[in-house]
PDB file of C-alpha atoms in Angstrom:
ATOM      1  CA  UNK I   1      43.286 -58.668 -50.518  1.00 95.00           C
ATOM      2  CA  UNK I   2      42.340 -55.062 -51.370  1.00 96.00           C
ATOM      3  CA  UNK I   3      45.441 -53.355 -49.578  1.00 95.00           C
ATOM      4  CA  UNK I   4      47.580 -55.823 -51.075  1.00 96.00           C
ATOM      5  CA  UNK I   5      46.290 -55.035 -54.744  1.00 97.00           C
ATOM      6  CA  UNK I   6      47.563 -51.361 -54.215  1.00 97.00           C
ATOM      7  CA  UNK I   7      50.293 -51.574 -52.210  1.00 96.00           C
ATOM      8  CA  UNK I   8      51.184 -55.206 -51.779  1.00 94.00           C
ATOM      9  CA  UNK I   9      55.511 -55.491 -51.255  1.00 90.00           C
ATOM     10  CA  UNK I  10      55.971 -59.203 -51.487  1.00 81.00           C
ATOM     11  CA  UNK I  11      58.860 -61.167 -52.851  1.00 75.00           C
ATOM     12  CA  UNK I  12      56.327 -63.261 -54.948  1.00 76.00           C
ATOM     13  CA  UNK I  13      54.913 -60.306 -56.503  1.00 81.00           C
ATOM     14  CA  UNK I  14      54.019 -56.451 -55.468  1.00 93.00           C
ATOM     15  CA  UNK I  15      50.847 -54.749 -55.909  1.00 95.00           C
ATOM     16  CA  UNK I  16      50.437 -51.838 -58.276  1.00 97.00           C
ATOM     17  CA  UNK I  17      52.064 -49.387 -56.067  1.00 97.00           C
ATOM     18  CA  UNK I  18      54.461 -51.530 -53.700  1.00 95.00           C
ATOM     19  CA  UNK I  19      56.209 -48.538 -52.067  1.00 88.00           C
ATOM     20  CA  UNK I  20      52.985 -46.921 -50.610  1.00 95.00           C
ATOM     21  CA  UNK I  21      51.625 -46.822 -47.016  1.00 95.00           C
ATOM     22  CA  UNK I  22      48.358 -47.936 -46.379  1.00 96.00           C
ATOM     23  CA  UNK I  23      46.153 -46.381 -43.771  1.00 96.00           C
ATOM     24  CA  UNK I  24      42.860 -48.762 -42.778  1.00 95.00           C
ATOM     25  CA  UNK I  25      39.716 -46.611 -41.616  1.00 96.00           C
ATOM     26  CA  UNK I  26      36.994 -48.773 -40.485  1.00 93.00           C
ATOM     27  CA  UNK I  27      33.699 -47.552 -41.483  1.00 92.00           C
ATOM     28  CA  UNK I  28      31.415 -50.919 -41.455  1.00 91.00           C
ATOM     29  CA  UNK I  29      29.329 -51.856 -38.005  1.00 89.00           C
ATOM     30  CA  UNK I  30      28.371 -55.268 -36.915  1.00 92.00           C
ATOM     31  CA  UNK I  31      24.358 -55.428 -37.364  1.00 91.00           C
ATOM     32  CA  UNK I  32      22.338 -58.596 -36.239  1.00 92.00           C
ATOM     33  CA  UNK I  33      18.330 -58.508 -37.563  1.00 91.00           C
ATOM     34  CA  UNK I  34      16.325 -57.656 -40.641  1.00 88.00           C
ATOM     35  CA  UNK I  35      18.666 -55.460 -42.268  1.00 87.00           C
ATOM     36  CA  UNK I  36      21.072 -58.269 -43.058  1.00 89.00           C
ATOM     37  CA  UNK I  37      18.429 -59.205 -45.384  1.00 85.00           C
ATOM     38  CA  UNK I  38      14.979 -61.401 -45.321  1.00 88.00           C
ATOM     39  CA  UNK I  39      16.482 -64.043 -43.274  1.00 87.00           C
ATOM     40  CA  UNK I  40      17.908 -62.113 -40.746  1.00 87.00           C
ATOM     41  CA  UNK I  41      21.219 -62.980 -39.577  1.00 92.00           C
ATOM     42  CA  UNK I  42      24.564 -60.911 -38.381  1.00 94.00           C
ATOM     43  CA  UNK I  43      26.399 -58.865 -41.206  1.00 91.00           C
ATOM     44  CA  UNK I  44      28.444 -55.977 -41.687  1.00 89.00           C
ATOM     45  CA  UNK I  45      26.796 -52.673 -42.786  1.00 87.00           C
ATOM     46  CA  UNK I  46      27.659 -49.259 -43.033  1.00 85.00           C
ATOM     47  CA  UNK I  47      25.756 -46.173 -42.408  1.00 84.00           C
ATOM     48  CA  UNK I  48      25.869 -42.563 -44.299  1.00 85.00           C
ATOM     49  CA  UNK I  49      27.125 -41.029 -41.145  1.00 89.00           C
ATOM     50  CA  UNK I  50      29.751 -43.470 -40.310  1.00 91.00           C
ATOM     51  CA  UNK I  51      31.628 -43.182 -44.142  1.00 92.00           C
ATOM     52  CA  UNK I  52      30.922 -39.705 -43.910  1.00 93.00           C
ATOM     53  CA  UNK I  53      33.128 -39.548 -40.364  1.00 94.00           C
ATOM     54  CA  UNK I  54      35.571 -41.754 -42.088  1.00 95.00           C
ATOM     55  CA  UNK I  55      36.193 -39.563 -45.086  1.00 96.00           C
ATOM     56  CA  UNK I  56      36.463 -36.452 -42.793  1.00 97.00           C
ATOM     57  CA  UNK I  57      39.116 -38.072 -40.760  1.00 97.00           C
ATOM     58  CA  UNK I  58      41.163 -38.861 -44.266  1.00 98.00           C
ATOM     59  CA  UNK I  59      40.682 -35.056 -45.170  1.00 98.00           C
ATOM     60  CA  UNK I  60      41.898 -33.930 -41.455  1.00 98.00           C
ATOM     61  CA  UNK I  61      44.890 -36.098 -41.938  1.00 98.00           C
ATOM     62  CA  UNK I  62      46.118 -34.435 -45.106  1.00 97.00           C
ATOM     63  CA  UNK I  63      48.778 -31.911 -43.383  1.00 95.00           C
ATOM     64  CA  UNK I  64      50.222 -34.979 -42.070  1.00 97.00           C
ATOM     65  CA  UNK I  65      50.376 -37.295 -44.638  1.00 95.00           C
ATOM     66  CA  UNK I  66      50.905 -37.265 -48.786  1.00 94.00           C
ATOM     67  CA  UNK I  67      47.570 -38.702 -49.320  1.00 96.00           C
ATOM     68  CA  UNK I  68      47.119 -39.947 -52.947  1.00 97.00           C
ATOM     69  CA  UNK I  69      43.941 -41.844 -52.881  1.00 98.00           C
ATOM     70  CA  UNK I  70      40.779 -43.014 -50.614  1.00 98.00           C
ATOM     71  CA  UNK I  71      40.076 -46.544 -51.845  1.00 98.00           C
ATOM     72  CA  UNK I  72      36.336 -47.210 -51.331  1.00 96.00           C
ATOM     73  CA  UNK I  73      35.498 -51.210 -51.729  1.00 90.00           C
ATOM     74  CA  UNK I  74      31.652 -50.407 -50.607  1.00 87.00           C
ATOM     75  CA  UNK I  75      27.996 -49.871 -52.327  1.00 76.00           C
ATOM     76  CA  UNK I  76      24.521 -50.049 -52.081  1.00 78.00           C
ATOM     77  CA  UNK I  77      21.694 -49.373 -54.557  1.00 85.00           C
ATOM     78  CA  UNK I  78      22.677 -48.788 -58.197  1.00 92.00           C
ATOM     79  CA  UNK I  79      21.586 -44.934 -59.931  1.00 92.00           C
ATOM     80  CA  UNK I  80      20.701 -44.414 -62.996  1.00 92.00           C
ATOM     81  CA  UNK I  81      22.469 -41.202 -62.616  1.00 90.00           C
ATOM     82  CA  UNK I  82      24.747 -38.950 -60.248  1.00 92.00           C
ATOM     83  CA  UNK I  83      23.565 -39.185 -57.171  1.00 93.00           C
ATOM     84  CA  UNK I  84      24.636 -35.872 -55.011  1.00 94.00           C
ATOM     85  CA  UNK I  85      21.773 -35.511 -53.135  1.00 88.00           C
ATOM     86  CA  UNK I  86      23.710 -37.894 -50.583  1.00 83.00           C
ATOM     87  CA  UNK I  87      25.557 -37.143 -47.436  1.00 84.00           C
ATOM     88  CA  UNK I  88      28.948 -38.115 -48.737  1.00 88.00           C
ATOM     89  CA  UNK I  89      29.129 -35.672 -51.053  1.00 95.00           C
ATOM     90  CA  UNK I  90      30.584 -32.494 -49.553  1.00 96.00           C
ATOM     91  CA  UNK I  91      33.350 -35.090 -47.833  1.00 97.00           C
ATOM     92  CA  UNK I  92      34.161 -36.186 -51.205  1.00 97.00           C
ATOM     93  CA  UNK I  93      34.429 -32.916 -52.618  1.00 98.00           C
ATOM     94  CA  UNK I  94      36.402 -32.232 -49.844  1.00 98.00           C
ATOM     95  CA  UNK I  95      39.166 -34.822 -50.231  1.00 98.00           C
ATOM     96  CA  UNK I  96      38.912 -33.951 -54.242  1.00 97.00           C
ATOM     97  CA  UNK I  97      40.086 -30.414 -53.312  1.00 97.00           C
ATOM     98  CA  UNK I  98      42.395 -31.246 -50.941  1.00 97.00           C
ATOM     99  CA  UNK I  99      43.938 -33.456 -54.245  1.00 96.00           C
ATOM    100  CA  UNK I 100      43.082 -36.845 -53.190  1.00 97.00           C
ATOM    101  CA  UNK I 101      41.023 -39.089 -55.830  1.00 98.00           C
ATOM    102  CA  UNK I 102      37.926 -40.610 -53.709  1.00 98.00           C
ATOM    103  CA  UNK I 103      38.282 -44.007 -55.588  1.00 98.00           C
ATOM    104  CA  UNK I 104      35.131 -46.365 -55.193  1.00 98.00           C
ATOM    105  CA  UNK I 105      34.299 -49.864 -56.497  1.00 98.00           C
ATOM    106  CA  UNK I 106      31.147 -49.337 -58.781  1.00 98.00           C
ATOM    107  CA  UNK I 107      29.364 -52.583 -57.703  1.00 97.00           C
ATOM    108  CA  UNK I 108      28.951 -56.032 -58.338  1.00 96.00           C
ATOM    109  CA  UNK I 109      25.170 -56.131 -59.586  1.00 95.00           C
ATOM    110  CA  UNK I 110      25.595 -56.307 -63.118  1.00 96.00           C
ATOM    111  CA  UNK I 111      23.570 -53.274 -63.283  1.00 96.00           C
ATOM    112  CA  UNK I 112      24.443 -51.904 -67.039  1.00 96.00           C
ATOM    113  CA  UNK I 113      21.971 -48.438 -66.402  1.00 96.00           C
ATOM    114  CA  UNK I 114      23.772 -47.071 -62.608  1.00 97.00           C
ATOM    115  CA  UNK I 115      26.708 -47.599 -60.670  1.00 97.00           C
ATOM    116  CA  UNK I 116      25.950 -48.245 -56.758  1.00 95.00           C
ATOM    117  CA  UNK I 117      26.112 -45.417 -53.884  1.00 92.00           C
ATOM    118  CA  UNK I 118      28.608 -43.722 -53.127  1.00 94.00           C
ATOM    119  CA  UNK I 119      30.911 -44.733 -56.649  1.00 96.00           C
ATOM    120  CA  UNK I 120      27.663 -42.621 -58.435  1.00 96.00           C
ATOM    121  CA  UNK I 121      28.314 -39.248 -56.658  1.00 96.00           C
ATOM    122  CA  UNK I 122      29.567 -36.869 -59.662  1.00 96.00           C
ATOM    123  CA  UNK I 123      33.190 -36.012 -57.229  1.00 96.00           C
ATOM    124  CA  UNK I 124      33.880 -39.830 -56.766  1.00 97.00           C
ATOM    125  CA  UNK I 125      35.930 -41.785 -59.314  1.00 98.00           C
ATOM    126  CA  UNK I 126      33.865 -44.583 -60.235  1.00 98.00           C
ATOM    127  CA  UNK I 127      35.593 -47.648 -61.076  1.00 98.00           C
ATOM    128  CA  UNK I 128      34.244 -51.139 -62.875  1.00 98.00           C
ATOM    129  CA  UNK I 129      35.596 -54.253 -63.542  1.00 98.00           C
ATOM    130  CA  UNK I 130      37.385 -56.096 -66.731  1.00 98.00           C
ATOM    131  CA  UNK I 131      38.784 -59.105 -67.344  1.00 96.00           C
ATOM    132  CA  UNK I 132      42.567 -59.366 -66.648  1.00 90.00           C
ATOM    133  CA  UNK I 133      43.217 -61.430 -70.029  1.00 92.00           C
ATOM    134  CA  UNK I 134      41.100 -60.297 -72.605  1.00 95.00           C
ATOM    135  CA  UNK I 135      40.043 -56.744 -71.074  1.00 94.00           C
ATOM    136  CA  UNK I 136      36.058 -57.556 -71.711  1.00 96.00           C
ATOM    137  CA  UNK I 137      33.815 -55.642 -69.454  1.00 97.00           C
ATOM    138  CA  UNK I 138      33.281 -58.291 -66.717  1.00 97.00           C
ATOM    139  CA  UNK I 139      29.382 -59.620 -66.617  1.00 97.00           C
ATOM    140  CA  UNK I 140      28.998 -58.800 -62.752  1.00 97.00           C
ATOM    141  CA  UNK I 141      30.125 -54.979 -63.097  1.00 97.00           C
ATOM    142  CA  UNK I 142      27.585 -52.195 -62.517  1.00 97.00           C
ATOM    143  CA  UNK I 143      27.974 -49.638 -65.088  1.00 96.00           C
ATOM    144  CA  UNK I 144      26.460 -46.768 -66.797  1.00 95.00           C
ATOM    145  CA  UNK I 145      27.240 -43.830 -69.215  1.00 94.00           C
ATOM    146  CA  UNK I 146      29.252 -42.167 -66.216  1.00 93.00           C
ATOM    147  CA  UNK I 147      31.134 -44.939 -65.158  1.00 97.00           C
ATOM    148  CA  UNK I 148      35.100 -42.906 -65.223  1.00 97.00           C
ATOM    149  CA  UNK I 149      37.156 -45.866 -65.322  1.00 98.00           C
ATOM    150  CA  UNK I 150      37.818 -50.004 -65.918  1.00 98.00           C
ATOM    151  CA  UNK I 151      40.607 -51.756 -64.182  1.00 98.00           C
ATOM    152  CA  UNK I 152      41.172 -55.467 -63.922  1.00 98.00           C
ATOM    153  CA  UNK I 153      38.577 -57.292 -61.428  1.00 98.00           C
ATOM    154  CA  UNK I 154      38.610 -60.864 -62.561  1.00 97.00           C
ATOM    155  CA  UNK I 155      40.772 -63.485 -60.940  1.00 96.00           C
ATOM    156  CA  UNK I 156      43.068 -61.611 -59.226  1.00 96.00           C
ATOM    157  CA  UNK I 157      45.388 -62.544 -56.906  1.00 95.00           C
ATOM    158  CA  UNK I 158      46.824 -60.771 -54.184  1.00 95.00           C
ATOM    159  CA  UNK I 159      47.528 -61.443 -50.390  1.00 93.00           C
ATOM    160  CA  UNK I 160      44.592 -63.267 -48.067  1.00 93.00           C
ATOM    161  CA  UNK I 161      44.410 -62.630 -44.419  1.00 90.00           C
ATOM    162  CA  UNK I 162      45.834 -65.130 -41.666  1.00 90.00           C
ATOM    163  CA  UNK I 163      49.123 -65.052 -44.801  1.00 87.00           C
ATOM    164  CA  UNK I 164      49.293 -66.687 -48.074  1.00 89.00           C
ATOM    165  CA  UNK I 165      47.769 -65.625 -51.488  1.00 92.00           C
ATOM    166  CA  UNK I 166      44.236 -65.879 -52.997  1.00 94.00           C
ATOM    167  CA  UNK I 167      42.199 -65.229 -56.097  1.00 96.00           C
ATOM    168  CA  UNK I 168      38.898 -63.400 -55.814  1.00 97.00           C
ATOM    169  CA  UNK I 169      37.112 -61.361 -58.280  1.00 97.00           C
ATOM    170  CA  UNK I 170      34.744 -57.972 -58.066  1.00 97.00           C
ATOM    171  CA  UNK I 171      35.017 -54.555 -58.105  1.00 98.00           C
ATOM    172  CA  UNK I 172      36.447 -54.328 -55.301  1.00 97.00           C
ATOM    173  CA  UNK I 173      39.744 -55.941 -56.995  1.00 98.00           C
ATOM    174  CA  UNK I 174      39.504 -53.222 -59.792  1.00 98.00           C
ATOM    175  CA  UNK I 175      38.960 -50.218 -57.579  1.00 98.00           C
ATOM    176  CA  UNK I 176      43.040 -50.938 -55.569  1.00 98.00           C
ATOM    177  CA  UNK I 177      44.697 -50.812 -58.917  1.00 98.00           C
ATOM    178  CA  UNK I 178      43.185 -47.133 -59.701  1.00 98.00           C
ATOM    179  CA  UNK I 179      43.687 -46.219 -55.808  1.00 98.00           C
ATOM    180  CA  UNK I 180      47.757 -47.379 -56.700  1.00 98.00           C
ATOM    181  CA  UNK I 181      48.042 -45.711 -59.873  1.00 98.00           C
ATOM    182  CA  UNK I 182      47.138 -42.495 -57.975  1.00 97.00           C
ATOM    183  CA  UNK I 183      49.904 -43.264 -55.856  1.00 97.00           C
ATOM    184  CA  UNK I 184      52.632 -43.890 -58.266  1.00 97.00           C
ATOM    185  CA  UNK I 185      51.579 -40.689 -60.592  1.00 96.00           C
ATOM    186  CA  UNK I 186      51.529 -39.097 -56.875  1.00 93.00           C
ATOM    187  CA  UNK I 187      54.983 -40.116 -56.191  1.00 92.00           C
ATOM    188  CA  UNK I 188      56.002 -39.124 -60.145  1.00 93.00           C
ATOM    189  CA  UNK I 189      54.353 -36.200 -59.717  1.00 91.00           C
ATOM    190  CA  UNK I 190      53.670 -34.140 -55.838  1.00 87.00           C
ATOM    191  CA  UNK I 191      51.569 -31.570 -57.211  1.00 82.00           C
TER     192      UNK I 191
END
């Protein structure tokens, strides 16, 4: 749903940025016990060390590749402020060096005083959630003073796996139409 919000090529409709390549880094483990919450249970997580692996392998494939964006549709806990006392940091300053935009979804808490880890480290480009129709701030969107940009978030449909088309909503819908943007003013402009 994500990929095909930024890059999506389809004959019904494209995504923001429908010439673009896509490439997938996995970054989420498969964790069974408490830390799936009180009731236990299997979920996806992922750890400091494994995003911070991830974004180094982005960076080391710059030479190769005309990398315009890392699209980040993670979080955690909400800050009231920047948080750069975290791991991710020096990757992200990294990849904002190296002229890709670290784009990351700032949450779906509804939080209106911090944006969730890692969309509130100061390098990241923090992105929250409006509504496609009347561009209100949508109710579920962590924000905050430093919140960088809205996108839409609500009702949006894009591809689903296993084929077909879907409608979901989050930040995770608004963060793919930044991450495209990059890539068509990338495309407009290579430097």
């Amino acid at each position: 749903h994500v990929a095909g919000i930024a890059a999506g090529d389809g004959g019904a409709f494209d995504g923001v940025a429908p010439g673009a390549q896509i490439i997938s880094v996995q970054v989420f483990s498969k964790v069974t016990g408490t830390a799936c919450g009180p009731g236990g249970g299997t979920c996806a997580l992922f750890y400091d060390f494994d995003l911070t692996r991830g974004l180094d392998f982005v960076y080391g494939l710059r030479g190769t590749y005309s990398i315009a964006a890392a699209n980040m549709s993670l979080g955690g806990f909400a800050w009231p402020g920047p948080c750069d006392f975290e791991a991710q940091k020096a990757p992200f300053d990294a990849l904002r060096s190296a002229g890709i935009a670290p784009v990351v979804a700032s949450g779906n808490g509804g939080v209106k005083t911090g944006i969730s880890l890692p969309a509130c480290l100061s390098s990241a480009v923090s992105v929250g959630a409006v509504d496609r129709v009347t561009d209100d701030v949508a109710s579920f969107s962590n924000s905050s003073p430093y919140l960088q940009l809205l996108a839409p978030g609500m009702n949006i449909t894009s591809s689903v796996p296993g084929g077909g088309f879907g409608s979901k909503s989050g930040t995770s819908m608004a963060t793919p139409h930044i991450t495209g943007a990059f890539a068509v003013l990338r495309q407009q402009h290579p430097t």
